[in-house]
Amino acid sequence: MPRKNLTANRTSLTHRVRYAARHPDRVPRYLARAGRDAWLRLRHPRDHVAYYRAVMRSDSAADPEAAVGSRTHDRWLALGKMQFDYLVEHGLRPGDRMLEIGCGNLRAGWRFIDYLERGRYYGLDISPDILFAAQDTVVRHGLQDKLPRLTPVRDLTFAFLPDGHFRVVHAHSVFSHSPPHVIDECLAHVGRVLRPDGWFDFTFDRTETAEHHVLREDFYYRTETLVALAEKHGLRAEFMADWEKLPHGQSKIRVRLPADS
Ligand SMILES: C[S@@+](CC[C@H](N)C(=O)[O-])C[C@H]1O[C@@H](n2cnc3c(N)ncnc32)[C@H](O)[C@@H]1O
């Protein structure tokens, strides 16, 4: 079961040396990744989304399930089920319109598509390559008749989507790969596409010490930072304590529109 390490600073030399000593088998893979990421950052020095799209292109070519963070197919299934069960327990209904930000290859998305009425699922991702893999998932699960929408995006302004449209917006393991300006952009615009009774759930890698990132791929935030960011954009934010009981390394925040909207 993944444990949360809320106090590690993964950028410190001490942490890295200790980690390498504990997991020597992971060192070659880390070094290969660090080299590849340095090259991709050189090619996209000022544009995080372009950089991360290139990371996803490389990872998806090797293995789309590993690219979304699951080392085995069983883990891929289990992680999708955990997201699905949680939202259904929290009131997702078949007639709802749902937006999934960073839908990947539909690890959870295929279950949402299957559960929701036809045409009610909308998935976005910055990576066309992972969306090709998402189409394969639709075919594998025979979900063509549900007509899911799968759309590549350059940013998280949702400019092409209508006002007040979605009851549920979901982003799992997306802000864990996002620098502050990407999260800020998303929180600045997500309220416009939410129904007044809707909510937006996102997971994040939580730290209780200094915020940091690893290879500009994995970002660690304090809860207070993300709550303050949501409030800056007029949203109410709630830390989801019941998510903490599940076997998952990330934490979850839910945001809603102000009560009087
Ligand atoms: C770890 S995967 C998780 C995928 C999916 N949410 C799941 O749980 O299987 C992260 C996904 O978010 C996408 N992503 C990362 N940054 C994004 C952004 N700023 N906007 C939209 N998608 C993004 C990546 O391309 C990738 O498909």
PDB file of N, CA, C and O in Angstrom, residues 3-11 15 19 174-180 183 203-223 225-226 249-251:
ATOM      1  N   ARG A   3       2.519   4.656   0.818  1.00  0.00           N
ATOM      2  CA  ARG A   3       2.458   5.500   2.008  1.00  0.00           C
ATOM      3  C   ARG A   3       2.793   6.921   1.602  1.00  0.00           C
ATOM      4  O   ARG A   3       3.562   7.151   0.683  1.00  0.00           O
ATOM      5  N   LYS A   4       2.226   7.878   2.319  1.00  0.00           N
ATOM      6  CA  LYS A   4       2.562   9.272   2.024  1.00  0.00           C
ATOM      7  C   LYS A   4       3.780   9.641   2.857  1.00  0.00           C
ATOM      8  O   LYS A   4       3.792   9.397   4.053  1.00  0.00           O
ATOM      9  N   ASN A   5       4.775  10.234   2.206  1.00  0.00           N
ATOM     10  CA  ASN A   5       5.896  10.780   2.954  1.00  0.00           C
ATOM     11  C   ASN A   5       5.739  12.294   2.913  1.00  0.00           C
ATOM     12  O   ASN A   5       6.020  12.928   1.899  1.00  0.00           O
ATOM     13  N   LEU A   6       5.245  12.859   4.007  1.00  0.00           N
ATOM     14  CA  LEU A   6       4.842  14.264   3.993  1.00  0.00           C
ATOM     15  C   LEU A   6       5.969  15.216   4.372  1.00  0.00           C
ATOM     16  O   LEU A   6       5.795  16.432   4.322  1.00  0.00           O
ATOM     17  N   THR A   7       7.116  14.650   4.761  1.00  0.00           N
ATOM     18  CA  THR A   7       8.181  15.535   5.244  1.00  0.00           C
ATOM     19  C   THR A   7       9.442  15.492   4.383  1.00  0.00           C
ATOM     20  O   THR A   7      10.352  16.289   4.587  1.00  0.00           O
ATOM     21  N   ALA A   8       9.503  14.564   3.417  1.00  0.00           N
ATOM     22  CA  ALA A   8      10.731  14.452   2.612  1.00  0.00           C
ATOM     23  C   ALA A   8      10.912  15.663   1.714  1.00  0.00           C
ATOM     24  O   ALA A   8       9.943  16.168   1.154  1.00  0.00           O
ATOM     25  N   ASN A   9      12.155  16.119   1.578  1.00  0.00           N
ATOM     26  CA  ASN A   9      12.468  17.053   0.498  1.00  0.00           C
ATOM     27  C   ASN A   9      13.290  16.263  -0.516  1.00  0.00           C
ATOM     28  O   ASN A   9      14.492  16.046  -0.336  1.00  0.00           O
ATOM     29  N   ARG A  10      12.622  15.867  -1.585  1.00  0.00           N
ATOM     30  CA  ARG A  10      13.244  14.941  -2.541  1.00  0.00           C
ATOM     31  C   ARG A  10      14.372  15.575  -3.343  1.00  0.00           C
ATOM     32  O   ARG A  10      15.066  14.885  -4.071  1.00  0.00           O
ATOM     33  N   THR A  11      14.525  16.915  -3.205  1.00  0.00           N
ATOM     34  CA  THR A  11      15.610  17.569  -3.949  1.00  0.00           C
ATOM     35  C   THR A  11      16.906  17.580  -3.140  1.00  0.00           C
ATOM     36  O   THR A  11      17.961  17.901  -3.673  1.00  0.00           O
ATOM     37  N   HIS A  15      18.491  13.156   0.971  1.00  0.00           N
ATOM     38  CA  HIS A  15      17.348  12.308   0.621  1.00  0.00           C
ATOM     39  C   HIS A  15      17.704  11.407  -0.557  1.00  0.00           C
ATOM     40  O   HIS A  15      17.421  10.217  -0.553  1.00  0.00           O
ATOM     41  N   TYR A  19      17.797   7.434  -0.544  1.00  0.00           N
ATOM     42  CA  TYR A  19      16.832   6.730  -1.406  1.00  0.00           C
ATOM     43  C   TYR A  19      17.563   5.733  -2.313  1.00  0.00           C
ATOM     44  O   TYR A  19      17.152   4.574  -2.451  1.00  0.00           O
ATOM     45  N   VAL A 174      -2.970  14.818 -11.956  1.00  0.00           N
ATOM     46  CA  VAL A 174      -2.650  15.805 -12.995  1.00  0.00           C
ATOM     47  C   VAL A 174      -1.895  16.986 -12.348  1.00  0.00           C
ATOM     48  O   VAL A 174      -0.819  17.374 -12.816  1.00  0.00           O
ATOM     49  N   PHE A 175      -2.420  17.504 -11.232  1.00  0.00           N
ATOM     50  CA  PHE A 175      -1.720  18.595 -10.552  1.00  0.00           C
ATOM     51  C   PHE A 175      -0.404  18.100  -9.924  1.00  0.00           C
ATOM     52  O   PHE A 175       0.490  18.901  -9.643  1.00  0.00           O
ATOM     53  N   SER A 176      -0.296  16.788  -9.739  1.00  0.00           N
ATOM     54  CA  SER A 176       0.982  16.229  -9.253  1.00  0.00           C
ATOM     55  C   SER A 176       2.063  16.359 -10.324  1.00  0.00           C
ATOM     56  O   SER A 176       3.240  16.153 -10.053  1.00  0.00           O
ATOM     57  N   HIS A 177       1.646  16.702 -11.561  1.00  0.00           N
ATOM     58  CA  HIS A 177       2.618  16.910 -12.642  1.00  0.00           C
ATOM     59  C   HIS A 177       2.558  18.354 -13.152  1.00  0.00           C
ATOM     60  O   HIS A 177       2.967  18.614 -14.284  1.00  0.00           O
ATOM     61  N   SER A 178       2.031  19.244 -12.338  1.00  0.00           N
ATOM     62  CA  SER A 178       1.784  20.615 -12.821  1.00  0.00           C
ATOM     63  C   SER A 178       2.463  21.662 -11.937  1.00  0.00           C
ATOM     64  O   SER A 178       2.281  21.647 -10.714  1.00  0.00           O
ATOM     65  N   PRO A 179       3.172  22.618 -12.573  1.00  0.00           N
ATOM     66  CA  PRO A 179       3.722  23.733 -11.795  1.00  0.00           C
ATOM     67  C   PRO A 179       2.598  24.696 -11.394  1.00  0.00           C
ATOM     68  O   PRO A 179       1.481  24.618 -11.929  1.00  0.00           O
ATOM     69  N   PRO A 180       2.882  25.625 -10.473  1.00  0.00           N
ATOM     70  CA  PRO A 180       1.823  26.490  -9.943  1.00  0.00           C
ATOM     71  C   PRO A 180       1.033  27.245 -11.007  1.00  0.00           C
ATOM     72  O   PRO A 180      -0.191  27.365 -10.890  1.00  0.00           O
ATOM     73  N   ILE A 183      -1.829  25.142 -12.451  1.00  0.00           N
ATOM     74  CA  ILE A 183      -2.932  24.946 -11.493  1.00  0.00           C
ATOM     75  C   ILE A 183      -3.721  26.247 -11.356  1.00  0.00           C
ATOM     76  O   ILE A 183      -4.965  26.249 -11.326  1.00  0.00           O
ATOM     77  N   THR A 203      -6.514  15.527  -7.265  1.00  0.00           N
ATOM     78  CA  THR A 203      -5.516  14.976  -6.341  1.00  0.00           C
ATOM     79  C   THR A 203      -4.220  15.769  -6.488  1.00  0.00           C
ATOM     80  O   THR A 203      -3.984  16.434  -7.501  1.00  0.00           O
ATOM     81  N   PHE A 204      -3.387  15.668  -5.462  1.00  0.00           N
ATOM     82  CA  PHE A 204      -2.078  16.340  -5.496  1.00  0.00           C
ATOM     83  C   PHE A 204      -1.122  15.586  -4.590  1.00  0.00           C
ATOM     84  O   PHE A 204      -1.541  14.887  -3.668  1.00  0.00           O
ATOM     85  N   ASP A 205       0.159  15.720  -4.897  1.00  0.00           N
ATOM     86  CA  ASP A 205       1.194  15.157  -4.034  1.00  0.00           C
ATOM     87  C   ASP A 205       1.421  16.151  -2.912  1.00  0.00           C
ATOM     88  O   ASP A 205       1.798  17.307  -3.159  1.00  0.00           O
ATOM     89  N   ARG A 206       1.194  15.687  -1.687  1.00  0.00           N
ATOM     90  CA  ARG A 206       1.176  16.606  -0.545  1.00  0.00           C
ATOM     91  C   ARG A 206       2.509  16.575   0.204  1.00  0.00           C
ATOM     92  O   ARG A 206       3.071  15.506   0.424  1.00  0.00           O
ATOM     93  N   THR A 207       2.949  17.763   0.572  1.00  0.00           N
ATOM     94  CA  THR A 207       4.079  17.868   1.492  1.00  0.00           C
ATOM     95  C   THR A 207       3.654  18.758   2.655  1.00  0.00           C
ATOM     96  O   THR A 207       2.769  19.611   2.495  1.00  0.00           O
ATOM     97  N   GLU A 208       4.261  18.535   3.793  1.00  0.00           N
ATOM     98  CA  GLU A 208       4.007  19.437   4.927  1.00  0.00           C
ATOM     99  C   GLU A 208       5.236  20.281   5.207  1.00  0.00           C
ATOM    100  O   GLU A 208       5.300  20.988   6.204  1.00  0.00           O
ATOM    101  N   THR A 209       6.251  20.165   4.336  1.00  0.00           N
ATOM    102  CA  THR A 209       7.441  21.014   4.505  1.00  0.00           C
ATOM    103  C   THR A 209       7.581  21.895   3.256  1.00  0.00           C
ATOM    104  O   THR A 209       6.577  22.343   2.718  1.00  0.00           O
ATOM    105  N   ALA A 210       8.807  22.099   2.789  1.00  0.00           N
ATOM    106  CA  ALA A 210       9.000  23.006   1.644  1.00  0.00           C
ATOM    107  C   ALA A 210       8.441  22.392   0.362  1.00  0.00           C
ATOM    108  O   ALA A 210       8.657  21.204   0.092  1.00  0.00           O
ATOM    109  N   GLU A 211       7.753  23.203  -0.415  1.00  0.00           N
ATOM    110  CA  GLU A 211       7.233  22.708  -1.701  1.00  0.00           C
ATOM    111  C   GLU A 211       8.406  22.499  -2.654  1.00  0.00           C
ATOM    112  O   GLU A 211       9.379  23.262  -2.630  1.00  0.00           O
ATOM    113  N   HIS A 212       8.346  21.464  -3.448  1.00  0.00           N
ATOM    114  CA  HIS A 212       9.473  21.142  -4.321  1.00  0.00           C
ATOM    115  C   HIS A 212       8.982  20.329  -5.513  1.00  0.00           C
ATOM    116  O   HIS A 212       7.812  19.941  -5.570  1.00  0.00           O
ATOM    117  N   HIS A 213       9.897  20.107  -6.471  1.00  0.00           N
ATOM    118  CA  HIS A 213       9.556  19.241  -7.592  1.00  0.00           C
ATOM    119  C   HIS A 213      10.741  18.356  -7.929  1.00  0.00           C
ATOM    120  O   HIS A 213      11.882  18.648  -7.535  1.00  0.00           O
ATOM    121  N   VAL A 214      10.462  17.255  -8.632  1.00  0.00           N
ATOM    122  CA  VAL A 214      11.507  16.341  -9.079  1.00  0.00           C
ATOM    123  C   VAL A 214      11.453  16.307 -10.605  1.00  0.00           C
ATOM    124  O   VAL A 214      10.422  15.934 -11.185  1.00  0.00           O
ATOM    125  N   LEU A 215      12.548  16.756 -11.236  1.00  0.00           N
ATOM    126  CA  LEU A 215      12.694  16.735 -12.703  1.00  0.00           C
ATOM    127  C   LEU A 215      11.604  17.525 -13.429  1.00  0.00           C
ATOM    128  O   LEU A 215      11.307  17.254 -14.596  1.00  0.00           O
ATOM    129  N   ARG A 216      10.952  18.431 -12.753  1.00  0.00           N
ATOM    130  CA  ARG A 216       9.775  19.154 -13.286  1.00  0.00           C
ATOM    131  C   ARG A 216       8.716  18.172 -13.797  1.00  0.00           C
ATOM    132  O   ARG A 216       7.911  18.496 -14.659  1.00  0.00           O
ATOM    133  N   GLU A 217       8.717  16.972 -13.251  1.00  0.00           N
ATOM    134  CA  GLU A 217       7.689  15.966 -13.579  1.00  0.00           C
ATOM    135  C   GLU A 217       6.732  15.795 -12.414  1.00  0.00           C
ATOM    136  O   GLU A 217       5.536  15.604 -12.616  1.00  0.00           O
ATOM    137  N   ASP A 218       7.276  15.799 -11.185  1.00  0.00           N
ATOM    138  CA  ASP A 218       6.453  15.549  -9.996  1.00  0.00           C
ATOM    139  C   ASP A 218       6.561  16.749  -9.062  1.00  0.00           C
ATOM    140  O   ASP A 218       7.671  17.123  -8.661  1.00  0.00           O
ATOM    141  N   PHE A 219       5.394  17.315  -8.732  1.00  0.00           N
ATOM    142  CA  PHE A 219       5.351  18.539  -7.931  1.00  0.00           C
ATOM    143  C   PHE A 219       4.663  18.249  -6.600  1.00  0.00           C
ATOM    144  O   PHE A 219       3.618  17.584  -6.564  1.00  0.00           O
ATOM    145  N   TYR A 220       5.239  18.783  -5.517  1.00  0.00           N
ATOM    146  CA  TYR A 220       4.732  18.532  -4.161  1.00  0.00           C
ATOM    147  C   TYR A 220       4.259  19.853  -3.564  1.00  0.00           C
ATOM    148  O   TYR A 220       5.033  20.827  -3.503  1.00  0.00           O
ATOM    149  N   TYR A 221       2.983  19.886  -3.125  1.00  0.00           N
ATOM    150  CA  TYR A 221       2.381  21.130  -2.625  1.00  0.00           C
ATOM    151  C   TYR A 221       1.869  20.952  -1.202  1.00  0.00           C
ATOM    152  O   TYR A 221       1.441  19.857  -0.803  1.00  0.00           O
ATOM    153  N   ARG A 222       1.828  22.082  -0.497  1.00  0.00           N
ATOM    154  CA  ARG A 222       1.153  22.106   0.801  1.00  0.00           C
ATOM    155  C   ARG A 222      -0.337  22.313   0.542  1.00  0.00           C
ATOM    156  O   ARG A 222      -0.727  23.034  -0.390  1.00  0.00           O
ATOM    157  N   THR A 223      -1.154  21.712   1.388  1.00  0.00           N
ATOM    158  CA  THR A 223      -2.610  21.857   1.232  1.00  0.00           C
ATOM    159  C   THR A 223      -3.002  23.341   1.241  1.00  0.00           C
ATOM    160  O   THR A 223      -3.802  23.794   0.409  1.00  0.00           O
ATOM    161  N   THR A 225      -1.500  25.948   0.305  1.00  0.00           N
ATOM    162  CA  THR A 225      -1.191  26.679  -0.937  1.00  0.00           C
ATOM    163  C   THR A 225      -2.323  26.507  -1.937  1.00  0.00           C
ATOM    164  O   THR A 225      -2.778  27.467  -2.568  1.00  0.00           O
ATOM    165  N   LEU A 226      -2.792  25.264  -2.079  1.00  0.00           N
ATOM    166  CA  LEU A 226      -3.812  24.984  -3.102  1.00  0.00           C
ATOM    167  C   LEU A 226      -5.177  25.514  -2.665  1.00  0.00           C
ATOM    168  O   LEU A 226      -5.951  26.014  -3.493  1.00  0.00           O
ATOM    169  N   GLY A 249      -1.159   7.274  -2.763  1.00  0.00           N
ATOM    170  CA  GLY A 249      -0.102   8.150  -2.262  1.00  0.00           C
ATOM    171  C   GLY A 249      -0.431   9.634  -2.313  1.00  0.00           C
ATOM    172  O   GLY A 249       0.295  10.447  -1.752  1.00  0.00           O
ATOM    173  N   GLN A 250      -1.515  10.005  -3.007  1.00  0.00           N
ATOM    174  CA  GLN A 250      -1.836  11.432  -3.127  1.00  0.00           C
ATOM    175  C   GLN A 250      -3.017  11.813  -2.237  1.00  0.00           C
ATOM    176  O   GLN A 250      -3.746  10.943  -1.768  1.00  0.00           O
ATOM    177  N   SER A 251      -3.193  13.110  -2.053  1.00  0.00           N
ATOM    178  CA  SER A 251      -4.346  13.636  -1.305  1.00  0.00           C
ATOM    179  C   SER A 251      -5.315  14.269  -2.284  1.00  0.00           C
ATOM    180  O   SER A 251      -5.005  14.432  -3.471  1.00  0.00           O
TER     181      SER A 251
END
